[in-house]
Amino acid sequence: MKLLIVSDTHKDIKRLKILIEREKPDMVMHAGDFDVEEKKIAKLADYYVYGNWDINNQITAHKIPHNATNFAKYLDKSYQVFTLENKKFLLTHFMPGYANNMTWKDKKTDVLQVINTTINSIIKDQKPDYIIFGHTHKPIKHTHLLNPGSLTAPKQFLHHPTFIIATSNDSGKFKFKVKKFKD
């Protein structure tokens, strides 16, 4: 099985379409901040979650105040738990315990508390083998904690757009590789 894992495309799904054509994955995962209509990302990604921009867009579209209570209404769309090759995955936009570089008009601390409590509870209850997250725009590849970086607005050293390719062998063990996007 071959997985394409991306995050933080921020309105630019052109590169995602290029990667799908180029890599020919069996499945696509998007860890949020697609920042386009949900139906557009649903056509491209098998699994996707809302990021802070996607939640913010919903709050704005529904003309409700930007606060922790309204943000929390959309948190159920900010994570998915699923099993592939007998391994449990948590796909989320928010890194466990790390949501401190988000900016909100009011009650920032309450929003961060809601995010951290929710994600940490899911990890405790679901015990995923792999956690895939976005938000930081910086690729991370640890044994069980993965961030594909950003296809459109990278923040790591040298600012290369990045993504992850995951492959599984016959025994269901996954290998993950952070790759640079090249036009």
N, CA and C atoms as an extended XYZ file, in Angstrom:
549
Properties=species:S:1:pos:R:3:atomname:S:1:resname:S:1:resid:I:1 pbc="F F F"
N         0.844       -1.180        0.000 N   MET     1
C         0.000        0.000        0.000 CA  MET     1
C         0.889        1.243        0.000 C   MET     1
N         0.508        2.200       -0.792 N   LYS     2
C         1.252        3.461       -0.875 CA  LYS     2
C         0.324        4.608       -0.489 C   LYS     2
N         0.762        5.410        0.489 N   LEU     3
C        -0.016        6.546        0.976 CA  LEU     3
C         0.697        7.845        0.648 C   LEU     3
N        -0.066        8.833        0.214 N   LEU     4
C         0.430       10.196        0.037 CA  LEU     4
C        -0.148       11.014        1.178 C   LEU     4
N         0.730       11.642        1.964 N   ILE     5
C         0.303       12.417        3.131 CA  ILE     5
C         0.738       13.861        2.949 C   ILE     5
N        -0.240       14.782        2.993 N   VAL     6
C         0.029       16.204        2.809 CA  VAL     6
C        -0.690       17.005        3.888 C   VAL     6
N        -0.334       18.275        3.970 N   SER     7
C        -0.994       19.190        4.887 CA  SER     7
C        -0.764       20.614        4.419 C   SER     7
N        -1.571       21.514        4.920 N   ASP     8
C        -1.362       22.954        4.760 CA  ASP     8
C        -1.152       23.363        3.303 C   ASP     8
N        -2.092       22.999        2.451 N   THR     9
C        -2.010       23.407        1.041 CA  THR     9
C        -2.583       24.807        0.828 C   THR     9
N        -3.338       25.323        1.775 N   HIS    10
C        -3.829       26.708        1.773 CA  HIS    10
C        -4.267       27.202        0.389 C   HIS    10
N        -5.375       26.694       -0.065 N   LYS    11
C        -6.048       27.092       -1.316 CA  LYS    11
C        -5.380       26.590       -2.587 C   LYS    11
N        -4.147       26.140       -2.513 N   ASP    12
C        -3.426       25.717       -3.711 CA  ASP    12
C        -3.446       24.195       -3.810 C   ASP    12
N        -4.482       23.653       -4.451 N   ILE    13
C        -4.566       22.198       -4.583 CA  ILE    13
C        -3.933       21.712       -5.889 C   ILE    13
N        -3.390       22.642       -6.648 N   LYS    14
C        -2.724       22.272       -7.904 CA  LYS    14
C        -1.564       21.308       -7.638 C   LYS    14
N        -0.739       21.612       -6.641 N   ARG    15
C         0.392       20.733       -6.326 CA  ARG    15
C        -0.086       19.365       -5.836 C   ARG    15
N        -1.173       19.337       -5.101 N   LEU    16
C        -1.728       18.066       -4.647 CA  LEU    16
C        -2.157       17.226       -5.854 C   LEU    16
N        -2.802       17.851       -6.807 N   LYS    17
C        -3.205       17.124       -8.022 CA  LYS    17
C        -1.981       16.597       -8.772 C   LYS    17
N        -0.924       17.401       -8.838 N   ILE    18
C         0.318       16.967       -9.499 CA  ILE    18
C         0.899       15.754       -8.776 C   ILE    18
N         0.945       15.819       -7.439 N   LEU    19
C         1.499       14.705       -6.664 CA  LEU    19
C         0.685       13.429       -6.832 C   LEU    19
N        -0.609       13.549       -6.848 N   ILE    20
C        -1.462       12.369       -7.033 CA  ILE    20
C        -1.160       11.725       -8.381 C   ILE    20
N        -1.031       12.533       -9.407 N   GLU    21
C        -0.710       12.013      -10.743 CA  GLU    21
C         0.699       11.411      -10.774 C   GLU    21
N         1.634       12.088      -10.161 N   ARG    22
C         3.038       11.659      -10.198 CA  ARG    22
C         3.304       10.423       -9.327 C   ARG    22
N         2.778       10.416       -8.110 N   GLU    23
C         3.082        9.346       -7.143 CA  GLU    23
C         2.148        8.140       -7.262 C   GLU    23
N         0.958        8.343       -7.802 N   LYS    24
C        -0.045        7.286       -7.957 CA  LYS    24
C        -0.274        6.492       -6.657 C   LYS    24
N        -0.655        7.199       -5.590 N   PRO    25
C        -0.862        6.522       -4.305 CA  PRO    25
C        -2.155        5.709       -4.288 C   PRO    25
N        -2.198        4.737       -3.389 N   ASP    26
C        -3.433        3.992       -3.159 CA  ASP    26
C        -4.425        4.832       -2.356 C   ASP    26
N        -3.903        5.686       -1.491 N   MET    27
C        -4.737        6.565       -0.665 CA  MET    27
C        -4.034        7.893       -0.447 C   MET    27
N        -4.860        8.938       -0.238 N   VAL    28
C        -4.351       10.279        0.044 CA  VAL    28
C        -4.924       10.731        1.390 C   VAL    28
N        -4.045       11.301        2.218 N   MET    29
C        -4.449       11.874        3.500 CA  MET    29
C        -4.060       13.349        3.514 C   MET    29
N        -4.972       14.193        3.979 N   HIS    30
C        -4.697       15.624        4.091 CA  HIS    30
C        -4.918       16.023        5.546 C   HIS    30
N        -3.871       16.543        6.190 N   ALA    31
C        -3.922       16.888        7.613 CA  ALA    31
C        -4.378       18.326        7.866 C   ALA    31
N        -5.251       18.843        7.027 N   GLY    32
C        -5.917       20.106        7.297 CA  GLY    32
C        -5.255       21.353        6.751 C   GLY    32
N        -6.028       22.428        6.834 N   ASP    33
C        -5.724       23.722        6.225 CA  ASP    33
C        -5.638       23.599        4.711 C   ASP    33
N        -6.654       22.944        4.147 N   PHE    34
C        -6.792       22.918        2.692 CA  PHE    34
C        -7.351       24.241        2.223 C   PHE    34
N        -8.209       24.865        3.016 N   ASP    35
C        -8.674       26.232        2.783 CA  ASP    35
C        -9.387       26.395        1.429 C   ASP    35
N       -10.051       25.331        0.978 N   VAL    36
C       -10.916       25.361       -0.207 CA  VAL    36
C       -12.229       24.706        0.201 C   VAL    36
N       -13.215       24.753       -0.682 N   GLU    37
C       -14.483       24.101       -0.381 CA  GLU    37
C       -14.235       22.626       -0.074 C   GLU    37
N       -14.923       22.143        0.944 N   GLU    38
C       -14.715       20.763        1.387 CA  GLU    38
C       -14.949       19.758        0.262 C   GLU    38
N       -15.922       20.011       -0.593 N   LYS    39
C       -16.203       19.048       -1.671 CA  LYS    39
C       -15.017       18.907       -2.630 C   LYS    39
N       -14.210       19.955       -2.771 N   LYS    40
C       -13.029       19.863       -3.644 CA  LYS    40
C       -11.967       18.950       -3.052 C   LYS    40
N       -11.738       19.068       -1.745 N   ILE    41
C       -10.726       18.221       -1.117 CA  ILE    41
C       -11.241       16.794       -0.990 C   ILE    41
N       -12.549       16.631       -0.810 N   ALA    42
C       -13.133       15.293       -0.692 CA  ALA    42
C       -12.947       14.480       -1.978 C   ALA    42
N       -12.853       15.151       -3.104 N   LYS    43
C       -12.614       14.454       -4.374 CA  LYS    43
C       -11.173       13.978       -4.503 C   LYS    43
N       -10.261       14.599       -3.766 N   LEU    44
C        -8.834       14.289       -3.888 CA  LEU    44
C        -8.292       13.418       -2.758 C   LEU    44
N        -8.833       13.555       -1.563 N   ALA    45
C        -8.270       12.871       -0.393 CA  ALA    45
C        -9.248       11.838        0.154 C   ALA    45
N        -8.713       10.663        0.455 N   ASP    46
C        -9.521        9.608        1.068 CA  ASP    46
C        -9.819        9.937        2.523 C   ASP    46
N        -8.846       10.531        3.192 N   TYR    47
C        -8.995       10.972        4.572 CA  TYR    47
C        -8.531       12.423        4.645 C   TYR    47
N        -9.323       13.259        5.301 N   TYR    48
C        -8.929       14.658        5.490 CA  TYR    48
C        -9.578       15.183        6.757 C   TYR    48
N        -8.955       16.207        7.322 N   VAL    49
C        -9.470       16.826        8.543 CA  VAL    49
C        -9.417       18.344        8.398 C   VAL    49
N       -10.212       19.010        9.198 N   TYR    50
C       -10.186       20.468        9.232 CA  TYR    50
C        -8.956       20.943       10.003 C   TYR    50
N        -8.338       22.015        9.504 N   GLY    51
C        -7.307       22.724       10.236 CA  GLY    51
C        -7.895       24.010       10.783 C   GLY    51
N        -7.066       24.818       11.432 N   ASN    52
C        -7.574       26.061       12.017 CA  ASN    52
C        -8.141       27.004       10.954 C   ASN    52
N        -7.539       27.050        9.752 N   TRP    53
C        -8.090       27.897        8.691 CA  TRP    53
C        -9.445       27.388        8.226 C   TRP    53
N        -9.588       26.075        8.133 N   ASP    54
C       -10.854       25.503        7.683 CA  ASP    54
C       -11.954       25.752        8.705 C   ASP    54
N       -11.631       25.615       10.001 N   ILE    55
C       -12.603       25.907       11.052 CA  ILE    55
C       -12.930       27.397       11.063 C   ILE    55
N       -11.907       28.232       10.954 N   ASN    56
C       -12.114       29.672       10.917 CA  ASN    56
C       -13.044       30.060        9.757 C   ASN    56
N       -12.859       29.437        8.598 N   ASN    57
C       -13.722       29.725        7.450 CA  ASN    57
C       -15.164       29.335        7.721 C   ASN    57
N       -15.387       28.226        8.426 N   GLN    58
C       -16.747       27.818        8.777 CA  GLN    58
C       -17.379       28.814        9.747 C   GLN    58
N       -16.610       29.241       10.732 N   ILE    59
C       -17.122       30.213       11.707 CA  ILE    59
C       -17.488       31.514       11.002 C   ILE    59
N       -16.622       31.977       10.105 N   THR    60
C       -16.881       33.208        9.362 CA  THR    60
C       -18.097       33.045        8.453 C   THR    60
N       -18.181       31.936        7.750 N   ALA    61
C       -19.299       31.694        6.826 CA  ALA    61
C       -20.641       31.671        7.552 C   ALA    61
N       -20.643       31.175        8.779 N   HIS    62
C       -21.880       31.108        9.544 CA  HIS    62
C       -22.109       32.354       10.409 C   HIS    62
N       -21.201       33.324       10.264 N   LYS    63
C       -21.328       34.619       10.947 CA  LYS    63
C       -21.547       34.466       12.458 C   LYS    63
N       -20.710       33.635       13.064 N   ILE    64
C       -20.768       33.466       14.509 CA  ILE    64
C       -19.445       33.955       15.095 C   ILE    64
N       -19.428       34.356       16.363 N   PRO    65
C       -18.211       34.912       16.968 CA  PRO    65
C       -17.054       33.915       16.990 C   PRO    65
N       -15.862       34.448       16.839 N   HIS    66
C       -14.642       33.644       16.927 CA  HIS    66
C       -14.291       33.478       18.405 C   HIS    66
N       -14.651       32.344       18.974 N   ASN    67
C       -14.304       32.063       20.359 CA  ASN    67
C       -14.186       30.561       20.560 C   ASN    67
N       -13.776       30.163       21.742 N   ALA    68
C       -13.520       28.744       22.020 CA  ALA    68
C       -14.773       27.892       21.868 C   ALA    68
N       -15.922       28.417       22.274 N   THR    69
C       -17.161       27.648       22.188 CA  THR    69
C       -17.497       27.327       20.740 C   THR    69
N       -17.424       28.318       19.873 N   ASN    70
C       -17.753       28.086       18.468 CA  ASN    70
C       -16.675       27.272       17.762 C   ASN    70
N       -15.417       27.483       18.136 N   PHE    71
C       -14.332       26.682       17.577 CA  PHE    71
C       -14.557       25.209       17.915 C   PHE    71
N       -14.951       24.932       19.152 N   ALA    72
C       -15.136       23.552       19.612 CA  ALA    72
C       -16.221       22.824       18.820 C   ALA    72
N       -17.166       23.558       18.270 N   LYS    73
C       -18.236       22.934       17.475 CA  LYS    73
C       -17.688       22.207       16.259 C   LYS    73
N       -16.526       22.607       15.793 N   TYR    74
C       -15.952       22.024       14.581 CA  TYR    74
C       -14.791       21.070       14.868 C   TYR    74
N       -14.452       20.884       16.144 N   LEU    75
C       -13.318       20.019       16.463 CA  LEU    75
C       -13.527       18.572       16.030 C   LEU    75
N       -14.770       18.115       15.951 N   ASP    76
C       -14.992       16.739       15.510 CA  ASP    76
C       -14.553       16.523       14.064 C   ASP    76
N       -14.416       17.617       13.309 N   LYS    77
C       -13.920       17.512       11.935 CA  LYS    77
C       -12.406       17.726       11.860 C   LYS    77
N       -11.762       17.917       13.012 N   SER    78
C       -10.325       18.176       13.017 CA  SER    78
C        -9.505       16.924       13.316 C   SER    78
N       -10.156       15.768       13.379 N   TYR    79
C        -9.412       14.521       13.558 CA  TYR    79
C       -10.197       13.349       12.980 C   TYR    79
N        -9.486       12.324       12.590 N   GLN    80
C       -10.069       11.045       12.180 CA  GLN    80
C        -9.177        9.942       12.720 C   GLN    80
N        -9.788        8.878       13.186 N   VAL    81
C        -9.062        7.680       13.610 CA  VAL    81
C        -9.506        6.552       12.695 C   VAL    81
N        -8.549        5.846       12.129 N   PHE    82
C        -8.864        4.751       11.207 CA  PHE    82
C        -7.737        3.730       11.231 C   PHE    82
N        -8.014        2.552       10.700 N   THR    83
C        -7.039        1.465       10.693 CA  THR    83
C        -6.694        1.088        9.263 C   THR    83
N        -5.396        0.971        9.000 N   LEU    84
C        -4.881        0.490        7.719 CA  LEU    84
C        -3.815       -0.555        8.017 C   LEU    84
N        -3.875       -1.684        7.349 N   GLU    85
C        -2.872       -2.741        7.535 CA  GLU    85
C        -2.697       -3.089        9.017 C   GLU    85
N        -3.813       -3.146        9.741 N   ASN    86
C        -3.816       -3.473       11.173 CA  ASN    86
C        -3.072       -2.474       12.044 C   ASN    86
N        -2.872       -1.260       11.545 N   LYS    87
C        -2.256       -0.185       12.321 CA  LYS    87
C        -3.273        0.940       12.465 C   LYS    87
N        -3.360        1.483       13.682 N   LYS    88
C        -4.314        2.567       13.943 CA  LYS    88
C        -3.635        3.911       13.701 C   LYS    88
N        -4.294        4.753       12.920 N   PHE    89
C        -3.803        6.087       12.593 CA  PHE    89
C        -4.712        7.134       13.223 C   PHE    89
N        -4.096        8.198       13.730 N   LEU    90
C        -4.825        9.412       14.111 CA  LEU    90
C        -4.361       10.485       13.141 C   LEU    90
N        -5.293       11.003       12.361 N   LEU    91
C        -5.027       12.117       11.453 CA  LEU    91
C        -5.657       13.349       12.072 C   LEU    91
N        -4.844       14.360       12.320 N   THR    92
C        -5.328       15.595       12.934 CA  THR    92
C        -4.521       16.761       12.384 C   THR    92
N        -5.013       17.938       12.555 N   HIS    93
C        -4.243       19.102       12.137 CA  HIS    93
C        -3.310       19.559       13.254 C   HIS    93
N        -3.719       19.297       14.490 N   PHE    94
C        -3.051       19.893       15.636 CA  PHE    94
C        -2.104       18.913       16.310 C   PHE    94
N        -0.850       19.327       16.441 N   MET    95
C         0.151       18.500       17.112 CA  MET    95
C        -0.230       18.344       18.576 C   MET    95
N        -0.157       17.118       19.083 N   PRO    96
C        -0.497       16.912       20.496 CA  PRO    96
C         0.319       17.833       21.408 C   PRO    96
N        -0.392       18.592       22.258 N   GLY    97
C         0.267       19.469       23.210 CA  GLY    97
C         0.846       20.735       22.616 C   GLY    97
N         0.642       20.955       21.311 N   TYR    98
C         1.248       22.127       20.680 CA  TYR    98
C         0.229       22.823       19.788 C   TYR    98
N        -0.278       23.915       20.265 N   ALA    99
C        -1.191       24.705       19.454 CA  ALA    99
C        -0.976       26.176       19.764 C   ALA    99
N         0.236       26.531       20.147 N   ASN   100
C         0.463       27.871       20.682 CA  ASN   100
C         0.821       28.931       19.657 C   ASN   100
N         0.881       28.597       18.368 N   ASN   101
C         1.166       29.670       17.420 CA  ASN   101
C        -0.050       30.044       16.584 C   ASN   101
N        -1.230       29.668       17.098 N   MET   102
C        -2.462       30.085       16.440 CA  MET   102
C        -2.854       31.457       16.970 C   MET   102
N        -3.454       32.255       16.135 N   THR   103
C        -3.912       33.560       16.587 CA  THR   103
C        -5.426       33.635       16.486 C   THR   103
N        -6.052       34.118       17.516 N   TRP   104
C        -7.500       34.264       17.564 CA  TRP   104
C        -7.819       35.635       18.131 C   TRP   104
N        -8.977       36.134       17.772 N   LYS   105
C        -9.358       37.475       18.191 CA  LYS   105
C        -9.592       37.566       19.694 C   LYS   105
N       -10.078       36.485       20.305 N   ASP   106
C       -10.315       36.517       21.746 CA  ASP   106
C       -10.246       35.108       22.309 C   ASP   106
N       -10.024       35.028       23.600 N   LYS   107
C       -10.016       33.766       24.341 CA  LYS   107
C        -9.063       32.746       23.753 C   LYS   107
N        -7.879       33.201       23.358 N   LYS   108
C        -6.886       32.290       22.780 CA  LYS   108
C        -6.592       31.123       23.714 C   LYS   108
N        -6.427       31.403       24.998 N   THR   109
C        -6.101       30.351       25.952 CA  THR   109
C        -7.199       29.295       25.990 C   THR   109
N        -8.463       29.701       25.953 N   ASP   110
C        -9.566       28.748       25.962 CA  ASP   110
C        -9.551       27.873       24.713 C   ASP   110
N        -9.289       28.448       23.569 N   VAL   111
C        -9.234       27.686       22.322 CA  VAL   111
C        -8.123       26.647       22.409 C   VAL   111
N        -6.944       27.062       22.872 N   LEU   112
C        -5.823       26.138       22.987 CA  LEU   112
C        -6.124       25.017       23.966 C   LEU   112
N        -6.778       25.344       25.053 N   GLN   113
C        -7.138       24.327       26.042 CA  GLN   113
C        -8.096       23.307       25.437 C   GLN   113
N        -9.078       23.767       24.670 N   VAL   114
C       -10.037       22.870       24.018 CA  VAL   114
C        -9.313       21.934       23.048 C   VAL   114
N        -8.414       22.482       22.235 N   ILE   115
C        -7.661       21.669       21.271 CA  ILE   115
C        -6.818       20.628       21.996 C   ILE   115
N        -6.007       21.077       22.943 N   ASN   116
C        -5.102       20.163       23.638 CA  ASN   116
C        -5.852       19.069       24.390 C   ASN   116
N        -6.924       19.431       25.066 N   THR   117
C        -7.716       18.445       25.806 CA  THR   117
C        -8.317       17.417       24.851 C   THR   117
N        -8.866       17.891       23.745 N   THR   118
C        -9.497       16.988       22.779 CA  THR   118
C        -8.490       16.016       22.177 C   THR   118
N        -7.395       16.517       21.652 N   ILE   119
C        -6.393       15.667       21.000 CA  ILE   119
C        -5.767       14.701       21.995 C   ILE   119
N        -5.435       15.186       23.187 N   ASN   120
C        -4.836       14.305       24.191 CA  ASN   120
C        -5.799       13.213       24.641 C   ASN   120
N        -7.088       13.526       24.732 N   SER   121
C        -8.088       12.516       25.091 CA  SER   121
C        -8.204       11.445       24.013 C   SER   121
N        -8.165       11.864       22.764 N   ILE   122
C        -8.247       10.910       21.650 CA  ILE   122
C        -7.048        9.970       21.680 C   ILE   122
N        -5.871       10.527       21.900 N   ILE   123
C        -4.659        9.697       21.962 CA  ILE   123
C        -4.761        8.693       23.111 C   ILE   123
N        -5.205        9.159       24.256 N   LYS   124
C        -5.323        8.281       25.426 CA  LYS   124
C        -6.353        7.179       25.176 C   LYS   124
N        -7.493        7.542       24.612 N   ASP   125
C        -8.576        6.575       24.398 CA  ASP   125
C        -8.304        5.625       23.230 C   ASP   125
N        -7.791        6.151       22.140 N   GLN   126
C        -7.639        5.363       20.914 CA  GLN   126
C        -6.293        4.648       20.791 C   GLN   126
N        -5.269        5.171       21.459 N   LYS   127
C        -3.919        4.593       21.418 CA  LYS   127
C        -3.448        4.310       19.978 C   LYS   127
N        -3.350        5.378       19.158 N   PRO   128
C        -2.943        5.161       17.765 CA  PRO   128
C        -1.487        4.719       17.647 C   PRO   128
N        -1.214        3.936       16.604 N   ASP   129
C         0.164        3.549       16.301 CA  ASP   129
C         0.919        4.709       15.663 C   ASP   129
N         0.202        5.508       14.863 N   TYR   130
C         0.811        6.637       14.161 CA  TYR   130
C        -0.068        7.867       14.324 C   TYR   130
N         0.565        8.999       14.579 N   ILE   131
C        -0.142       10.282       14.657 CA  ILE   131
C         0.391       11.157       13.531 C   ILE   131
N        -0.512       11.564       12.660 N   ILE   132
C        -0.164       12.444       11.538 CA  ILE   132
C        -0.828       13.785       11.804 C   ILE   132
N        -0.045       14.849       11.746 N   PHE   133
C        -0.586       16.178       12.016 CA  PHE   133
C         0.026       17.193       11.060 C   PHE   133
N        -0.528       18.369       11.029 N   GLY   134
C        -0.026       19.454       10.191 CA  GLY   134
C         0.262       20.675       11.041 C   GLY   134
N        -0.187       21.820       10.583 N   HIS   135
C        -0.181       23.103       11.280 CA  HIS   135
C         1.164       23.810       11.356 C   HIS   135
N         2.246       23.112       11.642 N   THR   136
C         3.513       23.797       11.860 CA  THR   136
C         4.216       24.176       10.563 C   THR   136
N         3.808       23.578        9.447 N   HIS   137
C         4.443       23.786        8.132 CA  HIS   137
C         5.882       23.286        8.110 C   HIS   137
N         6.255       22.474        9.077 N   LYS   138
C         7.609       21.929        9.163 CA  LYS   138
C         7.518       20.409        9.196 C   LYS   138
N         8.228       19.725        8.302 N   PRO   139
C         8.141       18.262        8.302 CA  PRO   139
C         8.813       17.651        9.525 C   PRO   139
N         8.172       16.637       10.062 N   ILE   140
C         8.699       15.879       11.197 CA  ILE   140
C         8.478       14.405       10.890 C   ILE   140
N         9.495       13.602       11.106 N   LYS   141
C         9.343       12.162       10.930 CA  LYS   141
C        10.015       11.463       12.095 C   LYS   141
N         9.227       11.129       13.094 N   HIS   142
C         9.686       10.303       14.203 CA  HIS   142
C         9.045        8.938       14.003 C   HIS   142
N         9.304        8.029       14.878 N   THR   143
C         8.787        6.678       14.718 CA  THR   143
C         7.267        6.651       14.586 C   THR   143
N         6.584        7.426       15.403 N   HIS   144
C         5.126        7.372       15.405 CA  HIS   144
C         4.461        8.741       15.292 C   HIS   144
N         5.236        9.790       15.105 N   LEU   145
C         4.729       11.148       15.041 CA  LEU   145
C         5.196       11.755       13.723 C   LEU   145
N         4.242       12.091       12.842 N   LEU   146
C         4.588       12.489       11.481 CA  LEU   146
C         3.904       13.790       11.095 C   LEU   146
N         4.655       14.680       10.456 N   ASN   147
C         4.102       15.912        9.905 CA  ASN   147
C         4.659       16.061        8.500 C   ASN   147
N         3.784       16.136        7.480 N   PRO   148
C         4.284       16.246        6.106 CA  PRO   148
C         4.823       17.613        5.737 C   PRO   148
N         4.741       18.594        6.623 N   GLY   149
C         5.156       19.950        6.270 CA  GLY   149
C         4.062       20.605        5.444 C   GLY   149
N         4.440       21.485        4.548 N   SER   150
C         3.466       22.210        3.730 CA  SER   150
C         3.856       22.142        2.266 C   SER   150
N         2.856       21.930        1.408 N   LEU   151
C         3.095       21.950       -0.038 CA  LEU   151
C         3.193       23.363       -0.582 C   LEU   151
N         2.688       24.348        0.169 N   THR   152
C         2.620       25.702       -0.387 CA  THR   152
C         3.302       26.783        0.446 C   THR   152
N         3.462       26.567        1.753 N   ALA   153
C         4.037       27.622        2.602 CA  ALA   153
C         4.975       27.014        3.639 C   ALA   153
N         6.057       26.381        3.196 N   PRO   154
C         6.963       25.718        4.141 CA  PRO   154
C         7.684       26.708        5.044 C   PRO   154
N         7.974       26.271        6.264 N   LYS   155
C         8.649       27.143        7.227 CA  LYS   155
C         9.972       26.576        7.720 C   LYS   155
N        10.343       25.382        7.280 N   GLN   156
C        11.594       24.795        7.748 CA  GLN   156
C        12.782       25.415        7.023 C   GLN   156
N        13.973       25.032        7.430 N   PHE   157
C        15.213       25.511        6.823 CA  PHE   157
C        15.171       25.324        5.309 C   PHE   157
N        15.526       26.321        4.566 N   LEU   158
C        15.551       26.382        3.095 CA  LEU   158
C        14.171       26.397        2.450 C   LEU   158
N        13.126       26.274        3.228 N   HIS   159
C        11.748       26.461        2.760 CA  HIS   159
C        11.388       25.626        1.538 C   HIS   159
N        11.624       24.336        1.602 N   HIS   160
C        11.206       23.435        0.527 CA  HIS   160
C         9.805       22.918        0.804 C   HIS   160
N         8.908       22.959       -0.195 N   PRO   161
C         7.607       22.306       -0.020 CA  PRO   161
C         7.831       20.801        0.173 C   PRO   161
N         7.112       20.212        1.140 N   THR   162
C         7.334       18.807        1.463 CA  THR   162
C         6.030       18.034        1.601 C   THR   162
N         6.163       16.704        1.537 N   PHE   163
C         5.060       15.773        1.728 CA  PHE   163
C         5.668       14.469        2.222 C   PHE   163
N         4.824       13.509        2.579 N   ILE   164
C         5.302       12.202        3.028 CA  ILE   164
C         4.723       11.121        2.126 C   ILE   164
N         5.566       10.166        1.786 N   ILE   165
C         5.115        8.942        1.139 CA  ILE   165
C         5.295        7.820        2.160 C   ILE   165
N         4.232        7.069        2.381 N   ALA   166
C         4.289        5.919        3.279 CA  ALA   166
C         4.037        4.665        2.458 C   ALA   166
N         4.814        3.648        2.712 N   THR   167
C         4.599        2.361        2.044 CA  THR   167
C         4.565        1.275        3.110 C   THR   167
N         3.772        0.269        2.851 N   SER   168
C         3.721       -0.856        3.786 CA  SER   168
C         4.211       -2.104        3.075 C   SER   168
N         4.830       -2.981        3.848 N   ASN   169
C         5.303       -4.243        3.280 CA  ASN   169
C         4.248       -5.327        3.505 C   ASN   169
N         4.565       -6.545        3.150 N   ASP   170
C         3.604       -7.646        3.256 CA  ASP   170
C         3.157       -7.919        4.690 C   ASP   170
N         3.990       -7.588        5.648 N   SER   171
C         3.623       -7.814        7.048 CA  SER   171
C         2.857       -6.631        7.647 C   SER   171
N         2.605       -5.592        6.844 N   GLY   172
C         1.833       -4.443        7.314 CA  GLY   172
C         2.642       -3.381        8.012 C   GLY   172
N         3.957       -3.498        7.986 N   LYS   173
C         4.805       -2.474        8.610 CA  LYS   173
C         4.963       -1.300        7.639 C   LYS   173
N         4.773       -0.085        8.155 N   PHE   174
C         4.875        1.115        7.330 CA  PHE   174
C         6.262        1.732        7.416 C   PHE   174
N         6.717        2.260        6.296 N   LYS   175
C         7.924        3.089        6.239 CA  LYS   175
C         7.476        4.445        5.720 C   LYS   175
N         8.012        5.514        6.316 N   PHE   176
C         7.614        6.872        5.972 CA  PHE   176
C         8.829        7.636        5.469 C   PHE   176
N         8.640        8.395        4.412 N   LYS   177
C         9.726        9.189        3.863 CA  LYS   177
C         9.227       10.609        3.555 C   LYS   177
N         9.899       11.595        4.149 N   VAL   178
C         9.611       12.996        3.815 CA  VAL   178
C        10.293       13.306        2.496 C   VAL   178
N         9.533       13.869        1.563 N   LYS   179
C        10.071       14.175        0.254 CA  LYS   179
C         9.839       15.649       -0.079 C   LYS   179
N        10.723       16.203       -0.881 N   LYS   180
C        10.572       17.578       -1.356 CA  LYS   180
C         9.734       17.575       -2.625 C   LYS   180
N         8.827       18.543       -2.695 N   PHE   181
C         8.049       18.711       -3.916 CA  PHE   181
C         8.903       19.459       -4.944 C   PHE   181
N         8.921       18.944       -6.147 N   LYS   182
C         9.623       19.602       -7.238 CA  LYS   182
C         8.658       19.803       -8.389 C   LYS   182
N         8.581       21.051       -8.871 N   ASP   183
C         7.683       21.352       -9.998 CA  ASP   183
C         8.085       20.595      -11.251 C   ASP   183
